[in-house]
CSV table of C-alpha atoms in Angstrom, one decimal:
chain,number,residue,atom,x,y,z
A,1,UNK,CA,111.7,117.2,87.7
A,2,UNK,CA,109.0,118.2,90.1
A,3,UNK,CA,105.9,120.7,89.4
A,4,UNK,CA,105.6,121.8,92.9
A,5,UNK,CA,101.7,120.3,92.9
A,6,UNK,CA,101.0,119.1,96.5
A,7,UNK,CA,99.0,115.9,96.9
A,8,UNK,CA,95.7,116.3,99.0
A,9,UNK,CA,95.3,114.3,102.1
A,10,UNK,CA,92.3,112.4,101.0
A,11,UNK,CA,94.3,110.5,98.3
A,12,UNK,CA,96.5,108.9,100.6
A,13,UNK,CA,93.6,107.7,102.9
A,14,UNK,CA,91.8,106.5,99.6
A,15,UNK,CA,94.7,104.6,98.4
A,16,UNK,CA,95.0,102.5,101.6
A,17,UNK,CA,91.3,102.1,101.3
A,18,UNK,CA,92.0,100.4,98.1
A,19,UNK,CA,95.3,98.8,98.9
A,20,UNK,CA,94.4,97.5,102.3
A,21,UNK,CA,90.7,97.3,103.2
A,22,UNK,CA,89.5,96.6,99.6
A,23,UNK,CA,86.6,99.4,100.3
A,24,UNK,CA,87.1,100.7,96.8
A,25,UNK,CA,88.1,99.4,93.4
A,26,UNK,CA,89.6,102.2,91.9
A,27,UNK,CA,90.0,105.9,92.4
A,28,UNK,CA,90.5,108.9,89.9
A,29,UNK,CA,92.7,111.7,90.6
A,30,UNK,CA,92.7,115.0,89.1
A,31,UNK,CA,95.1,118.2,89.4
A,32,UNK,CA,93.0,120.9,90.8
A,33,UNK,CA,93.9,124.8,90.0
A,34,UNK,CA,97.4,123.5,88.7
A,35,UNK,CA,98.2,123.5,92.9
A,36,UNK,CA,97.2,120.0,94.0
A,37,UNK,CA,96.4,116.4,93.0
A,38,UNK,CA,92.8,115.7,94.5
A,39,UNK,CA,90.5,112.9,94.5
A,40,UNK,CA,87.7,113.2,91.6
A,41,UNK,CA,85.9,109.9,91.8
A,42,UNK,CA,85.9,106.5,93.6
A,43,UNK,CA,84.4,103.2,92.3
A,44,UNK,CA,83.1,100.9,94.8
A,45,UNK,CA,84.4,97.3,95.2
A,46,UNK,CA,82.2,95.7,92.7
A,47,UNK,CA,82.8,98.4,89.9
A,48,UNK,CA,84.2,97.4,86.4
A,49,UNK,CA,87.1,98.1,84.5
A,50,UNK,CA,84.5,99.7,82.2
A,51,UNK,CA,83.4,102.1,85.1
A,52,UNK,CA,87.2,103.0,85.9
A,53,UNK,CA,87.7,104.0,82.2
A,54,UNK,CA,84.6,106.2,82.0
A,55,UNK,CA,85.4,107.9,84.9
A,56,UNK,CA,89.2,108.5,83.9
A,57,UNK,CA,88.0,109.7,80.3
A,58,UNK,CA,85.0,111.8,81.7
A,59,UNK,CA,86.4,115.0,81.8
A,60,UNK,CA,86.6,114.8,77.9
A,61,UNK,CA,89.0,114.6,74.9
A,62,UNK,CA,91.6,117.5,76.3
A,63,UNK,CA,91.5,116.3,79.7
A,64,UNK,CA,94.3,114.6,81.7
A,65,UNK,CA,93.7,112.3,84.8
A,66,UNK,CA,95.6,109.5,87.1
A,67,UNK,CA,93.7,106.5,88.0
A,68,UNK,CA,94.6,103.9,90.8
A,69,UNK,CA,93.1,100.5,90.1
A,70,UNK,CA,93.1,97.5,91.6
A,71,UNK,CA,93.2,94.9,88.7
A,72,UNK,CA,92.2,91.2,89.2
A,73,UNK,CA,92.9,88.3,86.8
A,74,UNK,CA,93.2,84.4,86.7
A,75,UNK,CA,96.7,83.3,86.9
A,76,UNK,CA,97.9,79.7,86.3
A,77,UNK,CA,101.4,78.7,87.7
A,78,UNK,CA,103.7,76.5,85.5
A,79,UNK,CA,103.0,72.8,86.3
A,80,UNK,CA,99.9,73.1,88.4
A,81,UNK,CA,96.3,72.4,87.0
A,82,UNK,CA,94.6,75.2,89.0
A,83,UNK,CA,94.5,78.6,88.4
A,84,UNK,CA,94.2,81.4,91.0
A,85,UNK,CA,93.4,84.8,91.2
A,86,UNK,CA,95.7,87.5,91.5
A,87,UNK,CA,95.1,91.5,92.3
A,88,UNK,CA,97.8,93.9,91.5
A,89,UNK,CA,97.3,97.8,91.9
A,90,UNK,CA,98.6,99.7,89.1
A,91,UNK,CA,98.6,103.8,88.8
A,92,UNK,CA,97.8,105.3,85.5
A,93,UNK,CA,98.7,108.5,84.0
A,94,UNK,CA,96.0,109.2,81.3
A,95,UNK,CA,97.1,112.1,78.9
A,96,UNK,CA,95.2,111.6,75.5
A,97,UNK,CA,97.1,113.0,72.6
A,98,UNK,CA,94.4,116.1,72.2
A,99,UNK,CA,95.1,117.3,75.7
A,100,UNK,CA,96.8,120.7,75.3
A,101,UNK,CA,101.0,120.8,75.9
A,102,UNK,CA,100.6,122.9,79.2
A,103,UNK,CA,98.4,120.4,80.8
A,104,UNK,CA,100.4,117.1,79.4
A,105,UNK,CA,103.5,118.9,80.9
A,106,UNK,CA,102.0,119.6,84.3
A,107,UNK,CA,100.7,115.8,84.6
A,108,UNK,CA,104.0,114.0,83.3
A,109,UNK,CA,106.0,116.2,85.8
A,110,UNK,CA,103.3,115.8,88.6
A,111,UNK,CA,103.4,111.8,88.1
A,112,UNK,CA,106.5,111.2,90.0
A,113,UNK,CA,105.1,113.3,92.8
A,114,UNK,CA,102.1,111.0,92.8
A,115,UNK,CA,104.3,107.8,92.6
A,116,UNK,CA,106.2,108.5,95.6
A,117,UNK,CA,103.2,109.2,97.9
A,118,UNK,CA,101.4,106.0,97.2
A,119,UNK,CA,103.4,103.1,98.3
A,120,UNK,CA,102.8,99.7,97.5
A,121,UNK,CA,101.6,100.4,93.9
A,122,UNK,CA,102.7,97.3,91.4
A,123,UNK,CA,103.1,98.9,88.2
A,124,UNK,CA,103.0,102.4,86.4
A,125,UNK,CA,101.1,102.7,83.4
A,126,UNK,CA,101.3,105.7,80.8
A,127,UNK,CA,98.2,105.9,78.4
A,128,UNK,CA,97.7,108.5,75.6
A,129,UNK,CA,94.6,106.6,74.0
A,130,UNK,CA,91.9,104.0,74.4
A,131,UNK,CA,94.2,100.9,73.0
A,132,UNK,CA,97.0,101.7,75.6
A,133,UNK,CA,94.4,101.7,78.5
A,134,UNK,CA,92.4,99.0,77.3
A,135,UNK,CA,92.0,96.2,79.8
A,136,UNK,CA,93.9,93.5,77.6
A,137,UNK,CA,96.7,96.0,77.3
A,138,UNK,CA,96.7,96.4,81.3
A,139,UNK,CA,96.6,92.7,81.9
A,140,UNK,CA,99.3,92.2,79.5
A,141,UNK,CA,101.8,94.6,81.2
A,142,UNK,CA,100.8,93.1,84.8
A,143,UNK,CA,101.1,89.5,83.6
A,144,UNK,CA,104.5,90.4,82.4
A,145,UNK,CA,105.8,91.0,86.0
A,146,UNK,CA,104.2,87.4,87.1
A,147,UNK,CA,106.6,84.7,87.8
A,148,UNK,CA,106.0,81.7,85.9
């Protein structure tokens, strides 16, 4: 199901900056006037996950957002002593339970459009509260796709 919401051009260019150039650590998108998905904020390359969550939830309790984050963690392959750093891009749909139904429906139906336009995202995560968006929960989901 498509919502008819378009993707602003700057979304794709920011995505490329995060994915290839590592210019930014994250980006938060929102749906502007129920017509287009637009960039709301960007976090520079040394931003923390807490900065990302703060920006993602800055709209307040009733606001939905999409967040793209370049997540970095330590990974130890089986049979080796040393660990290596891994980076994975994930796209999060943040729709708190307190958001209005109409807004939740719009963000849910537009998520697919955003997914299709951002090719190369490793994992898609849907979060409705702080525990689902926590760094530990996100890392757990990203690690579940690692090879051992």
